[in-house]
C-alpha positions as a LaTeX table, in Angstrom:
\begin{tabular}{lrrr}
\hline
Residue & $x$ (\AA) & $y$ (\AA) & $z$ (\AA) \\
\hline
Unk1 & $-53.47$ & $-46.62$ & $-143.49$ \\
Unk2 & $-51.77$ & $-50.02$ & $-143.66$ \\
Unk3 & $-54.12$ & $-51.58$ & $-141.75$ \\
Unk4 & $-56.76$ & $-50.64$ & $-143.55$ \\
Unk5 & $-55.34$ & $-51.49$ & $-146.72$ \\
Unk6 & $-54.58$ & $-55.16$ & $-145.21$ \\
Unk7 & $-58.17$ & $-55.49$ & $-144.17$ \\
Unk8 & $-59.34$ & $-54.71$ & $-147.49$ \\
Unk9 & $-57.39$ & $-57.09$ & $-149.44$ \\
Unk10 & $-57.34$ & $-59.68$ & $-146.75$ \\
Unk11 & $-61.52$ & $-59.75$ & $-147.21$ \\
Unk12 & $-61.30$ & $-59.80$ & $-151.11$ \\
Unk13 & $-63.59$ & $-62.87$ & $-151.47$ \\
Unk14 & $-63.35$ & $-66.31$ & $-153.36$ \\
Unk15 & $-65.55$ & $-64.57$ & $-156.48$ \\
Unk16 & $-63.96$ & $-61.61$ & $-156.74$ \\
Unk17 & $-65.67$ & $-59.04$ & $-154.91$ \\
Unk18 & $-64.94$ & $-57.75$ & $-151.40$ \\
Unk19 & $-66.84$ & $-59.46$ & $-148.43$ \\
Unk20 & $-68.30$ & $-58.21$ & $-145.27$ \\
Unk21 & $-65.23$ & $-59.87$ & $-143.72$ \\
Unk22 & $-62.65$ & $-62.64$ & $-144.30$ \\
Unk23 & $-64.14$ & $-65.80$ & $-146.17$ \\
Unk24 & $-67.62$ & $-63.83$ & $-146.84$ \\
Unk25 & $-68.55$ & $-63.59$ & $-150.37$ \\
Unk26 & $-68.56$ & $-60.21$ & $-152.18$ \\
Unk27 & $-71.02$ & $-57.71$ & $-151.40$ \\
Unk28 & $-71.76$ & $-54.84$ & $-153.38$ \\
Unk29 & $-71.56$ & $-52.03$ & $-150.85$ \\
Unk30 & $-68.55$ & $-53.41$ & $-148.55$ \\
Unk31 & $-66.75$ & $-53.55$ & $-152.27$ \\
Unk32 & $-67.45$ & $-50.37$ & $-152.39$ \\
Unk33 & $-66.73$ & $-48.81$ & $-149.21$ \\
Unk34 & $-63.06$ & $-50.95$ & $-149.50$ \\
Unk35 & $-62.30$ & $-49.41$ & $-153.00$ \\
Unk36 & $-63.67$ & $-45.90$ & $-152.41$ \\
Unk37 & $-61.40$ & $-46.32$ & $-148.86$ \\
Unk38 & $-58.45$ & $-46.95$ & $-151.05$ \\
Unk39 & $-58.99$ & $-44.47$ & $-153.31$ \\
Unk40 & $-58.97$ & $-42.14$ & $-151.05$ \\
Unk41 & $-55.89$ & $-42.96$ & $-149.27$ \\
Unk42 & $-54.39$ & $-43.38$ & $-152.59$ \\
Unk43 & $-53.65$ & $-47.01$ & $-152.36$ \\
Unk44 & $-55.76$ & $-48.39$ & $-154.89$ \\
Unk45 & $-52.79$ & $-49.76$ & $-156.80$ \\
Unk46 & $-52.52$ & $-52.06$ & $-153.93$ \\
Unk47 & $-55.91$ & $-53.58$ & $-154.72$ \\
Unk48 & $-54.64$ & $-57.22$ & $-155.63$ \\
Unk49 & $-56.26$ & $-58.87$ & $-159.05$ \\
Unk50 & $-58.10$ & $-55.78$ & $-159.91$ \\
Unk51 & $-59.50$ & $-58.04$ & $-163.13$ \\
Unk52 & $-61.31$ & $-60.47$ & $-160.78$ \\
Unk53 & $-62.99$ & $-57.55$ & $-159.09$ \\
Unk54 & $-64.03$ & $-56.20$ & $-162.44$ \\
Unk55 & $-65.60$ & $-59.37$ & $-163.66$ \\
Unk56 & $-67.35$ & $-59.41$ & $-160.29$ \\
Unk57 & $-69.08$ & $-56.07$ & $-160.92$ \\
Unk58 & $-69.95$ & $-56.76$ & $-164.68$ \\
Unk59 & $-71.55$ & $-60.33$ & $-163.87$ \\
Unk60 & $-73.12$ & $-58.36$ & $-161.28$ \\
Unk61 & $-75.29$ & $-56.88$ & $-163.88$ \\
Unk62 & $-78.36$ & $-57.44$ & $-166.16$ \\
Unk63 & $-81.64$ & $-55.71$ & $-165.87$ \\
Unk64 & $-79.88$ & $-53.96$ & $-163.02$ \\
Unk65 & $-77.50$ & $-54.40$ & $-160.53$ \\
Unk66 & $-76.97$ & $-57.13$ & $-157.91$ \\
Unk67 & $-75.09$ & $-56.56$ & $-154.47$ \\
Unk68 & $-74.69$ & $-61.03$ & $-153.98$ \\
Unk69 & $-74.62$ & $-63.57$ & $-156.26$ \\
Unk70 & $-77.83$ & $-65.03$ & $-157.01$ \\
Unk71 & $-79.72$ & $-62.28$ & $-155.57$ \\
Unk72 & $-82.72$ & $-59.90$ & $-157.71$ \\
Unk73 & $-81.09$ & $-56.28$ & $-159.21$ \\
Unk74 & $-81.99$ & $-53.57$ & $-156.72$ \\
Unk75 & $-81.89$ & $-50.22$ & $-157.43$ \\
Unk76 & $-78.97$ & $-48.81$ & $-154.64$ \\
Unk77 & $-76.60$ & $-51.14$ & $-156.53$ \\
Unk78 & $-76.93$ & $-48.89$ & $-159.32$ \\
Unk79 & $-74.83$ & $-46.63$ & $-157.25$ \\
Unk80 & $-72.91$ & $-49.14$ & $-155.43$ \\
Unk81 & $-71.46$ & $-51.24$ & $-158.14$ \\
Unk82 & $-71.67$ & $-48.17$ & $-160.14$ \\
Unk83 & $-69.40$ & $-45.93$ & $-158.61$ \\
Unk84 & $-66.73$ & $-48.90$ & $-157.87$ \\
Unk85 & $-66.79$ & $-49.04$ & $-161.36$ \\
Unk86 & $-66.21$ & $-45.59$ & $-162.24$ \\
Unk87 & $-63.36$ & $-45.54$ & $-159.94$ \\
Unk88 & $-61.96$ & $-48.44$ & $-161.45$ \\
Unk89 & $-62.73$ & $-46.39$ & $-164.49$ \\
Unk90 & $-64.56$ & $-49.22$ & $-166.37$ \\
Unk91 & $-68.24$ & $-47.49$ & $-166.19$ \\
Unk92 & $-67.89$ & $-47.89$ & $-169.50$ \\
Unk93 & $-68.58$ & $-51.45$ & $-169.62$ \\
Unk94 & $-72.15$ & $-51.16$ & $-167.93$ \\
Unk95 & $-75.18$ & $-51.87$ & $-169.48$ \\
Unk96 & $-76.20$ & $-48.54$ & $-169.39$ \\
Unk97 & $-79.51$ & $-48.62$ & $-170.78$ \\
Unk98 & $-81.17$ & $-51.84$ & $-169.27$ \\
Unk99 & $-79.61$ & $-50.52$ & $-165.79$ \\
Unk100 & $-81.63$ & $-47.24$ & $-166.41$ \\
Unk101 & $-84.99$ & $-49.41$ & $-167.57$ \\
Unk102 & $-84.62$ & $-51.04$ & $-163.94$ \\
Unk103 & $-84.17$ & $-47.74$ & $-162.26$ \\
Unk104 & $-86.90$ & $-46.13$ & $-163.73$ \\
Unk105 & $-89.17$ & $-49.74$ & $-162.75$ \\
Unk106 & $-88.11$ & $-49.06$ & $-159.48$ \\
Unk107 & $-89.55$ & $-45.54$ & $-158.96$ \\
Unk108 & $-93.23$ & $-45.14$ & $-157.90$ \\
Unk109 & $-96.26$ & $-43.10$ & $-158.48$ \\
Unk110 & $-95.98$ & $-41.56$ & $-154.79$ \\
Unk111 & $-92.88$ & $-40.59$ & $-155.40$ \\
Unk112 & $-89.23$ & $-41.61$ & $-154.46$ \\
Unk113 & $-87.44$ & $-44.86$ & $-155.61$ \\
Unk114 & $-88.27$ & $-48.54$ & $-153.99$ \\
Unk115 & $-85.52$ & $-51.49$ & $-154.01$ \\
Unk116 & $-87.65$ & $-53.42$ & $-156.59$ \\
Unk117 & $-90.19$ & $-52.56$ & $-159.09$ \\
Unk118 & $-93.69$ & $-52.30$ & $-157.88$ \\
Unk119 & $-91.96$ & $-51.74$ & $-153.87$ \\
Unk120 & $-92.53$ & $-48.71$ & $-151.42$ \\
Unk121 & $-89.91$ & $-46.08$ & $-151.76$ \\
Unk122 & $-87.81$ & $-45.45$ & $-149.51$ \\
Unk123 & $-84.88$ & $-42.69$ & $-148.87$ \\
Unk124 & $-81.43$ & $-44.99$ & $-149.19$ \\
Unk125 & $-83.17$ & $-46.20$ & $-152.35$ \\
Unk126 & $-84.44$ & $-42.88$ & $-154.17$ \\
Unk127 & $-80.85$ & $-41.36$ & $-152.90$ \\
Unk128 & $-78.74$ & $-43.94$ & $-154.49$ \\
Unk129 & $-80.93$ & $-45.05$ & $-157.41$ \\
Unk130 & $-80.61$ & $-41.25$ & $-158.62$ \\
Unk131 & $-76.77$ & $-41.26$ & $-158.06$ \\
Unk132 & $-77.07$ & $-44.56$ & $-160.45$ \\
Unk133 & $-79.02$ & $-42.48$ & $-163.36$ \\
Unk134 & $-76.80$ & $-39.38$ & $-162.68$ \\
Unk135 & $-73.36$ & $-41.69$ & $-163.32$ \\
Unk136 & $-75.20$ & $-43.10$ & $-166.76$ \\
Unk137 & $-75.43$ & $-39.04$ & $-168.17$ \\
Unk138 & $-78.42$ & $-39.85$ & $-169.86$ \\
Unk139 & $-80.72$ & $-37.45$ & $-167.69$ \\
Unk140 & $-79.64$ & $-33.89$ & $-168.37$ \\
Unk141 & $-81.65$ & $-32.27$ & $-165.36$ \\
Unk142 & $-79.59$ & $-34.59$ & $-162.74$ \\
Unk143 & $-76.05$ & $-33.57$ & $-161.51$ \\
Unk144 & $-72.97$ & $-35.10$ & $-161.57$ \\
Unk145 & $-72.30$ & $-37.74$ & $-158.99$ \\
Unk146 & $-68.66$ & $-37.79$ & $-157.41$ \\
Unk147 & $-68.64$ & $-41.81$ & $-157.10$ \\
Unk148 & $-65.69$ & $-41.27$ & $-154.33$ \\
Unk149 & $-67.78$ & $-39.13$ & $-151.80$ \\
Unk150 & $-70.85$ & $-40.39$ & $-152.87$ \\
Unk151 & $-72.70$ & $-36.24$ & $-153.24$ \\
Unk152 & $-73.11$ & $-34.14$ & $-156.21$ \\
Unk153 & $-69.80$ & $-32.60$ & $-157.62$ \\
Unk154 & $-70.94$ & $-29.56$ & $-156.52$ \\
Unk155 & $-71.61$ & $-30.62$ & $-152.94$ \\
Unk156 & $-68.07$ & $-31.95$ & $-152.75$ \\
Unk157 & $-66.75$ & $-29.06$ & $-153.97$ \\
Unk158 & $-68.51$ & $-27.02$ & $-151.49$ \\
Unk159 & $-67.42$ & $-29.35$ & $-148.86$ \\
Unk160 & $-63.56$ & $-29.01$ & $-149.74$ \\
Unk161 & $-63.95$ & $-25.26$ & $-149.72$ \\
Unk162 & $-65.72$ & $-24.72$ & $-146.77$ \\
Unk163 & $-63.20$ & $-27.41$ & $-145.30$ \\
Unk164 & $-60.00$ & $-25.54$ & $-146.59$ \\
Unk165 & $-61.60$ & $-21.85$ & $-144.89$ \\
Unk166 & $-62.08$ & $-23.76$ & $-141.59$ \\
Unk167 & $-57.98$ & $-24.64$ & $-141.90$ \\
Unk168 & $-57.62$ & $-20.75$ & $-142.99$ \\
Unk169 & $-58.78$ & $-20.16$ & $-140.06$ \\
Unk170 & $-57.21$ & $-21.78$ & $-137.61$ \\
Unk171 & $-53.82$ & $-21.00$ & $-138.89$ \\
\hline
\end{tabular}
């Protein structure tokens, strides 16, 4: 656990966000696989200037989200910035509306959800683009997102049941 923990704030990067390793700028998904990480180990009270990371996230925003500086919105980020903000529990400070505009651009007439508007869907995409509209609650027909395990609240609580009757079990 310590290491881990280490590792994470060792690669917290020059801008703010979490990088892909020491010295690396911030990238959306490593920043969130370090905070969900501490989260669940419970040490995300050890994440050091928590205020830089959540000025990362926010500038990280504008039609939709951005996983680099400089970089176009793509519609994964949506759940990658997304959930590190809800479990820094500043979702609130999204731009909720223009994120779900980009979302929507992003999904096609086959089907499925692309990176960028007028792009071929793809699965990562349409799986994490609708975990983005589920965290904004604006569509009632999609289920709640647990931004932690990254599957529907219902899935995880499925999971922990099905992982606490295998322990039953064994005993």
């Amino acid at each position: 656990v310590v290491v881990v923990v280490v590792v994470v704030v060792v690669s917290k990067a020059f801008d703010g966000g979490i990088g892909l390793r020491v010295g690396a700028e911030g990238h959306g998904g490593t920043t969130y696989c370090a905070i969900a990480s501490l989260v669940l180990m419970g040490r995300l009270k050890d994440l050091p200037d928590r205020e830089a990371l959540i000025r990362w996230c926010m500038y990280g925003q504008g039609a939709g989200f951005v996983g680099r500086p400089n970089k176009p919105p793509d519609s994964c980020y949506s759940f990658w910035i997304g959930a590190t903000m809800k479990m820094l529990g500043v979702y609130d400070l999204t731009a909720c509306q223009e994120n779900r505009k980009f979302n929507l651009s992003c999904q096609t007439t086959m089907g499925g959800f692309g990176k960028y508007p007028d792009s071929f869907p793809d699965p990562l995409h349409s799986y994490f683009g609708i975990c983005g509209l589920s965290f904004m609650g604006v569509d009632e027909c999609l289920l709640p997102v647990d931004p932690v395990w990254g599957i529907t609240e219902r899935a995880k609580k499925r999971a922990l049941k099905l992982r606490a009757d295998a322990t039953a079990a064994s005993n």
